[in-house]
Amino acid sequence: MRVAFSYNIRHETAGLDEVAQSEAEFDEPATIAAIHEAIEANGHTCIDVEADEDAFETMRASRDSIDLVFNIAEGRRGQSREAQMPAMLEMLDIPFSHSGSLTHAIGLDKALTKKVWRFHGLPTPRFLVFHDGTGENVVDALRFPVLVKPNAEGSSKGLFNGNLIEDPADLLPKVEEIRSLVGGAILAEEFMPGREFTVTVMGNPGLGDGLIALPIVEQDYDAFPPELPHFASYEVKWFFEDSEAGRHACLCPADLTPSLRDEIEQLAMQAFTALGCRDVARVDMRMDGDGRPQLLEINTLPGMYHDPLATSYFPVAARAAGWDYARMVGEVLERTITRIDGHGSDGSRTIDLREVDVR
């Protein structure tokens, strides 16, 4: 097939300055090249299209010469930026991989995602959202400690080592500090004290082989140095995990009893389905004080970092499943093509959570 590959390229190395954080979600040139090569290794022609301000015109001019778009574009800016390229492609009636624009927009809004999950009866920690200095009381109260993070950011942007708040008196000052750095609404979420997992879910309910979960990744906090808190802060994600010690700070497959593994997989698939995800997404969860998994966030554009020595959870899980990089990309493409062939260009289908079969 003729595949257009849509992405945002990172020009800055990881850092704490504003420019580096603004590009933290983008992919570096070597990863872009690796994905391009993987698409071609699966027998397709690949045309690169950077998702910049000229992308709409580029796609409109190319739509008669491409069959689908492999889309990992994070978007240039704004609250719903991950939905920008999918919305353009939907307008142009060009099929594309990963979720649709609405799912990306909801998934980037942590509070809205949690509200959808709660509507479907799925477990997620209680939280407050702060808009312009005021809290929206969506729960009766918060139990401390709580974790403070931007409501509409990814890649741990604005989630620093000092964002775990033990004393209620420190909450509002921290909220204002993070808002001054990143802007927008700020989320305060009850901190779950147990083990942390991330699950890559692939497929589309009722199509092909349905939904599958790749081997579960666990963050190994026993491998953390004492100065690092036990959550995925910006410092952990962009500095520690890229160090020699950090490369060994996750376990895959996680050491789980069969019943707990099934519970985690089932919950991840229900979270995926409740938001209308397609093809692939990554679900993060953490155990509460009673040992039950609670949904934290979803990544509708899971990272596909190319370096096997670095920590990138989707590729880590894929390698544990026995896949090389080319097959990982090919598995996403295969599910995209199956969906498009079965349901037309948008591939949409309404699914009841009761239809989800984890087997």
mmCIF file of C-alpha atoms in Angstrom:
data_model
loop_
_atom_site.group_PDB
_atom_site.id
_atom_site.type_symbol
_atom_site.label_atom_id
_atom_site.label_comp_id
_atom_site.label_asym_id
_atom_site.label_seq_id
_atom_site.Cartn_x
_atom_site.Cartn_y
_atom_site.Cartn_z
ATOM 1 C CA MET A 1 0.000 0.000 0.000
ATOM 2 C CA ARG A 2 0.959 3.642 -0.336
ATOM 3 C CA VAL A 3 1.300 4.887 3.236
ATOM 4 C CA ALA A 4 1.786 8.505 4.252
ATOM 5 C CA PHE A 5 3.611 8.760 7.567
ATOM 6 C CA SER A 6 2.526 11.735 9.718
ATOM 7 C CA TYR A 7 4.681 12.844 12.676
ATOM 8 C CA ASN A 8 6.145 15.762 14.625
ATOM 9 C CA ILE A 9 9.913 15.849 14.810
ATOM 10 C CA ARG A 10 11.884 16.840 17.904
ATOM 11 C CA HIS A 11 14.759 19.263 17.454
ATOM 12 C CA GLU A 12 15.697 19.798 21.117
ATOM 13 C CA THR A 13 17.334 17.316 23.477
ATOM 14 C CA ALA A 14 15.569 16.510 26.739
ATOM 15 C CA GLY A 15 15.794 19.272 29.317
ATOM 16 C CA LEU A 16 13.904 21.357 31.853
ATOM 17 C CA ASP A 17 13.818 24.545 29.781
ATOM 18 C CA GLU A 18 10.583 25.670 28.126
ATOM 19 C CA VAL A 19 11.588 24.830 24.545
ATOM 20 C CA ALA A 20 12.726 21.308 25.439
ATOM 21 C CA GLN A 21 9.502 20.625 27.324
ATOM 22 C CA SER A 22 7.400 21.980 24.451
ATOM 23 C CA GLU A 23 8.879 19.297 22.157
ATOM 24 C CA ALA A 24 8.981 16.485 24.726
ATOM 25 C CA GLU A 25 6.119 14.607 23.071
ATOM 26 C CA PHE A 26 7.659 14.813 19.587
ATOM 27 C CA ASP A 27 9.833 12.062 18.104
ATOM 28 C CA GLU A 28 13.514 12.431 17.393
ATOM 29 C CA PRO A 29 14.816 12.060 13.808
ATOM 30 C CA ALA A 30 16.241 8.558 14.411
ATOM 31 C CA THR A 31 12.834 7.275 15.561
ATOM 32 C CA ILE A 32 11.127 8.853 12.541
ATOM 33 C CA ALA A 33 13.646 7.112 10.280
ATOM 34 C CA ALA A 34 13.156 3.791 12.075
ATOM 35 C CA ILE A 35 9.372 3.909 11.664
ATOM 36 C CA HIS A 36 9.736 4.863 7.979
ATOM 37 C CA GLU A 37 12.019 1.879 7.446
ATOM 38 C CA ALA A 38 9.647 -0.411 9.355
ATOM 39 C CA ILE A 39 6.688 0.616 7.183
ATOM 40 C CA GLU A 40 8.709 -0.198 4.086
ATOM 41 C CA ALA A 41 9.955 -3.457 5.647
ATOM 42 C CA ASN A 42 6.300 -4.516 5.801
ATOM 43 C CA GLY A 43 6.076 -4.161 2.024
ATOM 44 C CA HIS A 44 4.541 -0.701 1.740
ATOM 45 C CA THR A 45 5.645 2.522 0.097
ATOM 46 C CA CYS A 46 6.174 5.252 2.725
ATOM 47 C CA ILE A 47 5.841 9.015 2.140
ATOM 48 C CA ASP A 48 6.895 11.253 5.054
ATOM 49 C CA VAL A 49 4.632 14.189 5.960
ATOM 50 C CA GLU A 50 5.605 16.353 8.932
ATOM 51 C CA ALA A 51 2.506 17.544 10.793
ATOM 52 C CA ASP A 52 3.301 21.239 10.554
ATOM 53 C CA GLU A 53 1.073 24.140 9.522
ATOM 54 C CA ASP A 54 1.314 23.074 5.881
ATOM 55 C CA ALA A 55 0.154 19.513 6.570
ATOM 56 C CA PHE A 56 -3.464 20.032 5.521
ATOM 57 C CA GLU A 57 -2.520 21.283 2.061
ATOM 58 C CA THR A 58 0.061 18.532 1.709
ATOM 59 C CA MET A 59 -2.479 15.850 2.556
ATOM 60 C CA ARG A 60 -5.154 17.373 0.339
ATOM 61 C CA ALA A 61 -2.756 17.400 -2.608
ATOM 62 C CA SER A 62 -1.732 13.790 -1.904
ATOM 63 C CA ARG A 63 -5.047 12.140 -1.030
ATOM 64 C CA ASP A 64 -5.542 10.525 -4.437
ATOM 65 C CA SER A 65 -2.065 8.999 -4.335
ATOM 66 C CA ILE A 66 -2.086 7.426 -0.850
ATOM 67 C CA ASP A 67 -4.090 4.568 0.645
ATOM 68 C CA LEU A 68 -3.811 5.459 4.313
ATOM 69 C CA VAL A 69 -1.864 7.521 6.827
ATOM 70 C CA PHE A 70 0.234 6.035 9.632
ATOM 71 C CA ASN A 71 -0.369 8.828 12.118
ATOM 72 C CA ILE A 72 1.710 9.438 15.246
ATOM 73 C CA ALA A 73 1.516 13.260 15.074
ATOM 74 C CA GLU A 74 1.220 14.947 18.470
ATOM 75 C CA GLY A 75 -0.035 18.249 17.034
ATOM 76 C CA ARG A 76 1.587 21.640 17.137
ATOM 77 C CA ARG A 77 -0.102 23.336 20.075
ATOM 78 C CA GLY A 78 -3.343 23.734 21.990
ATOM 79 C CA GLN A 79 -5.526 21.776 24.369
ATOM 80 C CA SER A 80 -6.642 19.175 21.785
ATOM 81 C CA ARG A 81 -3.482 19.124 19.691
ATOM 82 C CA GLU A 82 -3.356 15.328 19.278
ATOM 83 C CA ALA A 83 -6.710 15.594 17.481
ATOM 84 C CA GLN A 84 -5.450 18.085 14.894
ATOM 85 C CA MET A 85 -4.088 15.692 12.277
ATOM 86 C CA PRO A 86 -6.919 13.143 12.702
ATOM 87 C CA ALA A 87 -9.498 15.931 12.265
ATOM 88 C CA MET A 88 -7.797 17.057 9.060
ATOM 89 C CA LEU A 89 -7.735 13.501 7.733
ATOM 90 C CA GLU A 90 -11.386 12.956 8.658
ATOM 91 C CA MET A 91 -12.299 16.132 6.747
ATOM 92 C CA LEU A 92 -10.333 14.922 3.733
ATOM 93 C CA ASP A 93 -11.779 11.387 4.015
ATOM 94 C CA ILE A 94 -8.318 9.812 4.208
ATOM 95 C CA PRO A 95 -8.070 6.609 6.306
ATOM 96 C CA PHE A 96 -5.508 6.668 9.114
ATOM 97 C CA SER A 97 -4.076 4.582 11.942
ATOM 98 C CA HIS A 98 -4.688 4.969 15.657
ATOM 99 C CA SER A 99 -7.755 6.586 17.169
ATOM 100 C CA GLY A 100 -10.075 9.222 15.744
ATOM 101 C CA SER A 101 -10.009 12.909 16.584
ATOM 102 C CA LEU A 102 -12.611 12.777 19.377
ATOM 103 C CA THR A 103 -10.811 9.984 21.230
ATOM 104 C CA HIS A 104 -7.473 11.810 21.010
ATOM 105 C CA ALA A 105 -9.076 15.029 22.297
ATOM 106 C CA ILE A 106 -10.680 13.269 25.261
ATOM 107 C CA GLY A 107 -7.604 11.163 26.008
ATOM 108 C CA LEU A 108 -5.358 14.209 26.340
ATOM 109 C CA ASP A 109 -7.774 15.694 28.924
ATOM 110 C CA LYS A 110 -7.033 13.648 32.039
ATOM 111 C CA ALA A 111 -10.100 14.763 34.014
ATOM 112 C CA LEU A 112 -12.501 14.187 31.114
ATOM 113 C CA THR A 113 -10.972 10.744 30.533
ATOM 114 C CA LYS A 114 -11.526 9.868 34.183
ATOM 115 C CA LYS A 115 -15.142 11.093 34.007
ATOM 116 C CA VAL A 116 -15.803 8.818 31.019
ATOM 117 C CA TRP A 117 -14.277 5.882 32.876
ATOM 118 C CA ARG A 118 -16.347 6.647 35.958
ATOM 119 C CA PHE A 119 -19.509 6.774 33.829
ATOM 120 C CA HIS A 120 -18.703 3.222 32.723
ATOM 121 C CA GLY A 121 -18.096 2.113 36.304
ATOM 122 C CA LEU A 122 -14.333 1.742 35.900
ATOM 123 C CA PRO A 123 -12.062 2.452 38.886
ATOM 124 C CA THR A 124 -9.918 5.606 38.869
ATOM 125 C CA PRO A 125 -8.528 7.695 41.761
ATOM 126 C CA ARG A 126 -10.567 10.627 43.030
ATOM 127 C CA PHE A 127 -9.449 14.057 41.874
ATOM 128 C CA LEU A 128 -10.004 17.811 41.726
ATOM 129 C CA VAL A 129 -9.541 20.093 38.726
ATOM 130 C CA PHE A 130 -8.344 23.660 39.271
ATOM 131 C CA HIS A 131 -9.293 26.295 36.704
ATOM 132 C CA ASP A 132 -7.872 29.812 37.135
ATOM 133 C CA GLY A 133 -7.352 29.452 40.862
ATOM 134 C CA THR A 134 -10.625 27.702 41.667
ATOM 135 C CA GLY A 135 -11.268 24.028 42.314
ATOM 136 C CA GLU A 136 -14.081 22.156 40.603
ATOM 137 C CA ASN A 137 -15.534 19.900 43.284
ATOM 138 C CA VAL A 138 -16.084 16.679 41.379
ATOM 139 C CA VAL A 139 -15.564 14.576 44.511
ATOM 140 C CA ASP A 140 -16.483 15.153 48.128
ATOM 141 C CA ALA A 141 -12.895 15.372 49.374
ATOM 142 C CA LEU A 142 -9.360 14.259 48.650
ATOM 143 C CA ARG A 143 -7.252 11.907 50.726
ATOM 144 C CA PHE A 144 -3.620 12.975 50.931
ATOM 145 C CA PRO A 145 -1.038 12.491 49.577
ATOM 146 C CA VAL A 146 -2.101 13.764 46.151
ATOM 147 C CA LEU A 147 -0.216 14.155 42.901
ATOM 148 C CA VAL A 148 -0.418 17.491 41.088
ATOM 149 C CA LYS A 149 -0.088 17.465 37.286
ATOM 150 C CA PRO A 150 -1.213 19.428 34.232
ATOM 151 C CA ASN A 151 -4.611 18.260 33.063
ATOM 152 C CA ALA A 152 -3.824 18.303 29.332
ATOM 153 C CA GLU A 153 -0.173 17.370 28.885
ATOM 154 C CA GLY A 154 1.666 14.173 28.015
ATOM 155 C CA SER A 155 5.177 12.771 28.401
ATOM 156 C CA SER A 156 5.177 13.800 32.104
ATOM 157 C CA LYS A 157 5.435 17.500 31.193
ATOM 158 C CA GLY A 158 4.889 19.598 34.315
ATOM 159 C CA LEU A 159 4.939 16.509 36.555
ATOM 160 C CA PHE A 160 8.086 17.064 38.589
ATOM 161 C CA ASN A 161 9.668 15.259 41.528
ATOM 162 C CA GLY A 162 8.187 17.790 43.965
ATOM 163 C CA ASN A 163 4.588 17.377 42.799
ATOM 164 C CA LEU A 164 3.625 14.764 45.394
ATOM 165 C CA ILE A 165 1.840 16.742 48.120
ATOM 166 C CA GLU A 166 1.543 15.353 51.641
ATOM 167 C CA ASP A 167 0.208 18.444 53.462
ATOM 168 C CA PRO A 168 -3.134 19.959 52.302
ATOM 169 C CA ALA A 169 -1.737 23.437 53.009
ATOM 170 C CA ASP A 170 0.823 22.921 50.225
ATOM 171 C CA LEU A 171 -1.713 21.993 47.541
ATOM 172 C CA LEU A 172 -2.814 25.401 46.218
ATOM 173 C CA PRO A 173 0.724 26.852 46.114
ATOM 174 C CA LYS A 174 1.871 23.844 44.084
ATOM 175 C CA VAL A 175 -1.134 24.151 41.768
ATOM 176 C CA GLU A 176 -0.266 27.790 41.082
ATOM 177 C CA GLU A 177 3.411 26.957 40.593
ATOM 178 C CA ILE A 178 2.668 24.330 37.939
ATOM 179 C CA ARG A 179 0.059 26.536 36.277
ATOM 180 C CA SER A 180 2.619 29.344 35.993
ATOM 181 C CA LEU A 181 4.978 26.942 34.203
ATOM 182 C CA VAL A 182 2.628 25.164 31.794
ATOM 183 C CA GLY A 183 -0.681 27.045 31.894
ATOM 184 C CA GLY A 184 -4.149 25.537 31.662
ATOM 185 C CA ALA A 185 -6.125 23.478 34.136
ATOM 186 C CA ILE A 186 -4.308 21.550 36.865
ATOM 187 C CA LEU A 187 -5.325 18.143 38.194
ATOM 188 C CA ALA A 188 -4.853 16.996 41.796
ATOM 189 C CA GLU A 189 -5.293 13.228 42.037
ATOM 190 C CA GLU A 190 -5.209 10.940 45.049
ATOM 191 C CA PHE A 191 -1.917 9.065 45.015
ATOM 192 C CA MET A 192 -2.178 5.278 44.869
ATOM 193 C CA PRO A 193 0.527 3.646 47.025
ATOM 194 C CA GLY A 194 0.903 0.303 45.228
ATOM 195 C CA ARG A 195 2.566 -1.190 42.154
ATOM 196 C CA GLU A 196 2.369 0.651 38.811
ATOM 197 C CA PHE A 197 1.692 -0.989 35.459
ATOM 198 C CA THR A 198 1.278 0.020 31.841
ATOM 199 C CA VAL A 199 -0.605 -2.127 29.341
ATOM 200 C CA THR A 200 -0.475 -1.823 25.558
ATOM 201 C CA VAL A 201 -3.844 -2.792 24.067
ATOM 202 C CA MET A 202 -4.059 -3.526 20.352
ATOM 203 C CA GLY A 203 -6.881 -4.190 17.925
ATOM 204 C CA ASN A 204 -10.538 -3.331 17.422
ATOM 205 C CA PRO A 205 -13.450 -5.146 19.100
ATOM 206 C CA GLY A 206 -15.257 -7.443 16.695
ATOM 207 C CA LEU A 207 -12.670 -7.129 13.943
ATOM 208 C CA GLY A 208 -9.806 -9.489 13.101
ATOM 209 C CA ASP A 209 -8.512 -11.038 16.312
ATOM 210 C CA GLY A 210 -10.348 -8.450 18.426
ATOM 211 C CA LEU A 211 -8.450 -6.896 21.323
ATOM 212 C CA ILE A 212 -5.175 -8.230 22.681
ATOM 213 C CA ALA A 213 -2.954 -7.068 25.522
ATOM 214 C CA LEU A 214 0.803 -7.202 25.122
ATOM 215 C CA PRO A 215 2.927 -8.365 28.080
ATOM 216 C CA ILE A 216 2.368 -6.051 31.041
ATOM 217 C CA VAL A 217 5.150 -3.619 31.981
ATOM 218 C CA GLU A 218 5.776 -2.807 35.647
ATOM 219 C CA GLN A 219 7.790 0.135 36.928
ATOM 220 C CA ASP A 220 10.414 -1.357 39.250
ATOM 221 C CA TYR A 221 10.670 1.234 42.015
ATOM 222 C CA ASP A 222 13.135 -0.944 43.932
ATOM 223 C CA ALA A 223 15.676 0.045 41.255
ATOM 224 C CA PHE A 224 15.169 3.788 41.873
ATOM 225 C CA PRO A 225 17.838 5.798 43.697
ATOM 226 C CA PRO A 226 16.641 7.148 47.070
ATOM 227 C CA GLU A 227 16.355 10.752 45.849
ATOM 228 C CA LEU A 228 13.686 9.889 43.268
ATOM 229 C CA PRO A 229 10.006 9.639 44.245
ATOM 230 C CA HIS A 230 8.112 6.531 43.219
ATOM 231 C CA PHE A 231 6.089 7.894 40.319
ATOM 232 C CA ALA A 232 6.761 8.705 36.673
ATOM 233 C CA SER A 233 7.957 12.290 37.059
ATOM 234 C CA TYR A 234 9.480 14.347 34.246
ATOM 235 C CA GLU A 235 12.924 13.821 35.768
ATOM 236 C CA VAL A 236 12.360 10.055 35.888
ATOM 237 C CA LYS A 237 11.064 9.809 32.329
ATOM 238 C CA TRP A 238 13.603 12.045 30.598
ATOM 239 C CA PHE A 239 16.761 11.639 32.692
ATOM 240 C CA PHE A 240 16.721 8.553 34.920
ATOM 241 C CA GLU A 241 15.099 6.156 32.430
ATOM 242 C CA ASP A 242 17.714 7.097 29.830
ATOM 243 C CA SER A 243 20.555 6.317 32.237
ATOM 244 C CA GLU A 244 22.207 2.915 32.588
ATOM 245 C CA ALA A 245 20.422 2.273 35.890
ATOM 246 C CA GLY A 246 17.103 3.487 34.521
ATOM 247 C CA ARG A 247 17.170 1.019 31.651
ATOM 248 C CA HIS A 248 16.688 -1.748 34.192
ATOM 249 C CA ALA A 249 13.950 -0.006 36.180
ATOM 250 C CA CYS A 250 11.024 -1.662 34.467
ATOM 251 C CA LEU A 251 9.994 -5.308 34.402
ATOM 252 C CA CYS A 252 8.299 -7.015 31.463
ATOM 253 C CA PRO A 253 6.457 -9.227 31.704
ATOM 254 C CA ALA A 254 5.448 -8.185 35.205
ATOM 255 C CA ASP A 255 5.472 -10.893 37.872
ATOM 256 C CA LEU A 256 1.738 -11.383 38.449
ATOM 257 C CA THR A 257 -0.592 -14.117 39.535
ATOM 258 C CA PRO A 258 -2.815 -15.341 36.678
ATOM 259 C CA SER A 259 -5.896 -13.808 38.302
ATOM 260 C CA LEU A 260 -4.283 -10.389 38.781
ATOM 261 C CA ARG A 261 -2.889 -10.418 35.241
ATOM 262 C CA ASP A 262 -6.365 -11.173 33.886
ATOM 263 C CA GLU A 263 -7.882 -8.403 36.023
ATOM 264 C CA ILE A 264 -5.340 -5.855 34.763
ATOM 265 C CA GLU A 265 -5.776 -6.899 31.116
ATOM 266 C CA GLN A 266 -9.575 -6.811 31.402
ATOM 267 C CA LEU A 267 -9.482 -3.344 32.963
ATOM 268 C CA ALA A 268 -7.106 -2.014 30.283
ATOM 269 C CA MET A 269 -9.341 -3.307 27.501
ATOM 270 C CA GLN A 270 -12.448 -1.825 29.117
ATOM 271 C CA ALA A 271 -10.648 1.526 29.469
ATOM 272 C CA PHE A 272 -9.612 1.345 25.793
ATOM 273 C CA THR A 273 -13.156 0.504 24.658
ATOM 274 C CA ALA A 274 -14.910 3.101 26.837
ATOM 275 C CA LEU A 275 -12.990 5.873 25.047
ATOM 276 C CA GLY A 276 -13.528 4.432 21.560
ATOM 277 C CA CYS A 277 -9.813 3.785 20.985
ATOM 278 C CA ARG A 278 -8.682 2.114 17.784
ATOM 279 C CA ASP A 279 -5.714 -0.013 16.694
ATOM 280 C CA VAL A 280 -3.392 0.656 19.648
ATOM 281 C CA ALA A 281 -3.207 2.605 22.904
ATOM 282 C CA ARG A 282 -1.380 2.312 26.218
ATOM 283 C CA VAL A 283 -3.205 2.319 29.552
ATOM 284 C CA ASP A 284 -1.468 3.301 32.815
ATOM 285 C CA MET A 285 -2.738 2.071 36.177
ATOM 286 C CA ARG A 286 -1.634 1.771 39.761
ATOM 287 C CA MET A 287 -2.679 -0.409 42.697
ATOM 288 C CA ASP A 288 -4.576 1.159 45.579
ATOM 289 C CA GLY A 289 -4.077 0.363 49.258
ATOM 290 C CA ASP A 290 -6.321 -2.702 48.938
ATOM 291 C CA GLY A 291 -4.317 -4.148 46.060
ATOM 292 C CA ARG A 292 -6.860 -3.321 43.341
ATOM 293 C CA PRO A 293 -5.818 -1.646 40.064
ATOM 294 C CA GLN A 294 -6.965 1.934 39.469
ATOM 295 C CA LEU A 295 -6.853 3.622 36.055
ATOM 296 C CA LEU A 296 -4.573 6.666 35.837
ATOM 297 C CA GLU A 297 -4.251 7.767 32.207
ATOM 298 C CA ILE A 298 -4.368 6.570 28.617
ATOM 299 C CA ASN A 299 -1.895 7.311 25.841
ATOM 300 C CA THR A 300 -3.691 7.140 22.495
ATOM 301 C CA LEU A 301 -0.365 7.686 20.686
ATOM 302 C CA PRO A 302 1.979 5.385 22.620
ATOM 303 C CA GLY A 303 5.656 6.153 22.099
ATOM 304 C CA MET A 304 7.589 4.026 19.613
ATOM 305 C CA TYR A 305 11.154 4.971 20.523
ATOM 306 C CA HIS A 306 13.531 3.032 18.316
ATOM 307 C CA ASP A 307 16.501 2.382 20.640
ATOM 308 C CA PRO A 308 16.208 -1.037 22.362
ATOM 309 C CA LEU A 309 18.520 0.186 25.134
ATOM 310 C CA ALA A 310 16.107 2.975 26.106
ATOM 311 C CA THR A 311 12.850 2.687 28.042
ATOM 312 C CA SER A 312 9.828 3.055 25.769
ATOM 313 C CA TYR A 313 6.934 0.998 27.064
ATOM 314 C CA PHE A 314 5.194 -0.072 23.834
ATOM 315 C CA PRO A 315 8.460 -1.334 22.272
ATOM 316 C CA VAL A 316 9.436 -2.955 25.601
ATOM 317 C CA ALA A 317 6.141 -4.876 25.614
ATOM 318 C CA ALA A 318 6.478 -5.737 21.924
ATOM 319 C CA ARG A 319 9.949 -7.188 22.459
ATOM 320 C CA ALA A 320 8.618 -9.247 25.370
ATOM 321 C CA ALA A 321 5.986 -10.595 22.958
ATOM 322 C CA GLY A 322 8.802 -11.699 20.644
ATOM 323 C CA TRP A 323 8.360 -8.947 18.048
ATOM 324 C CA ASP A 324 11.129 -6.966 16.434
ATOM 325 C CA TYR A 325 10.612 -3.281 15.621
ATOM 326 C CA ALA A 326 9.375 -3.884 12.075
ATOM 327 C CA ARG A 327 6.799 -6.379 13.254
ATOM 328 C CA MET A 328 5.590 -3.996 15.977
ATOM 329 C CA VAL A 329 4.873 -1.326 13.356
ATOM 330 C CA GLY A 330 3.402 -3.963 11.051
ATOM 331 C CA GLU A 331 1.017 -5.196 13.742
ATOM 332 C CA VAL A 332 -0.419 -1.676 14.074
ATOM 333 C CA LEU A 333 -0.734 -1.368 10.291
ATOM 334 C CA GLU A 334 -2.389 -4.778 10.004
ATOM 335 C CA ARG A 335 -5.084 -3.825 12.510
ATOM 336 C CA THR A 336 -5.597 -0.465 10.816
ATOM 337 C CA ILE A 337 -6.051 -2.108 7.405
ATOM 338 C CA THR A 338 -8.450 -4.724 8.831
ATOM 339 C CA ARG A 339 -10.549 -1.966 10.403
ATOM 340 C CA ILE A 340 -10.605 0.143 7.241
ATOM 341 C CA ASP A 341 -11.475 -2.822 5.040
ATOM 342 C CA GLY A 342 -14.276 -3.797 7.388
ATOM 343 C CA HIS A 343 -15.836 -0.420 8.051
ATOM 344 C CA GLY A 344 -14.872 2.182 5.493
ATOM 345 C CA SER A 345 -12.532 5.130 5.848
ATOM 346 C CA ASP A 346 -13.244 6.111 9.451
ATOM 347 C CA GLY A 347 -13.464 2.548 10.725
ATOM 348 C CA SER A 348 -15.834 3.600 13.497
ATOM 349 C CA ARG A 349 -17.986 1.151 15.389
ATOM 350 C CA THR A 350 -19.993 1.591 18.576
ATOM 351 C CA ILE A 351 -19.083 -1.043 21.157
ATOM 352 C CA ASP A 352 -20.790 -1.877 24.427
ATOM 353 C CA LEU A 353 -18.300 -2.691 27.198
ATOM 354 C CA ARG A 354 -20.126 -5.967 27.729
ATOM 355 C CA GLU A 355 -18.978 -7.052 24.250
ATOM 356 C CA VAL A 356 -15.286 -6.918 25.182
ATOM 357 C CA ASP A 357 -13.718 -10.359 25.364
ATOM 358 C CA VAL A 358 -10.195 -10.415 26.762
ATOM 359 C CA ARG A 359 -9.482 -13.927 25.525
#
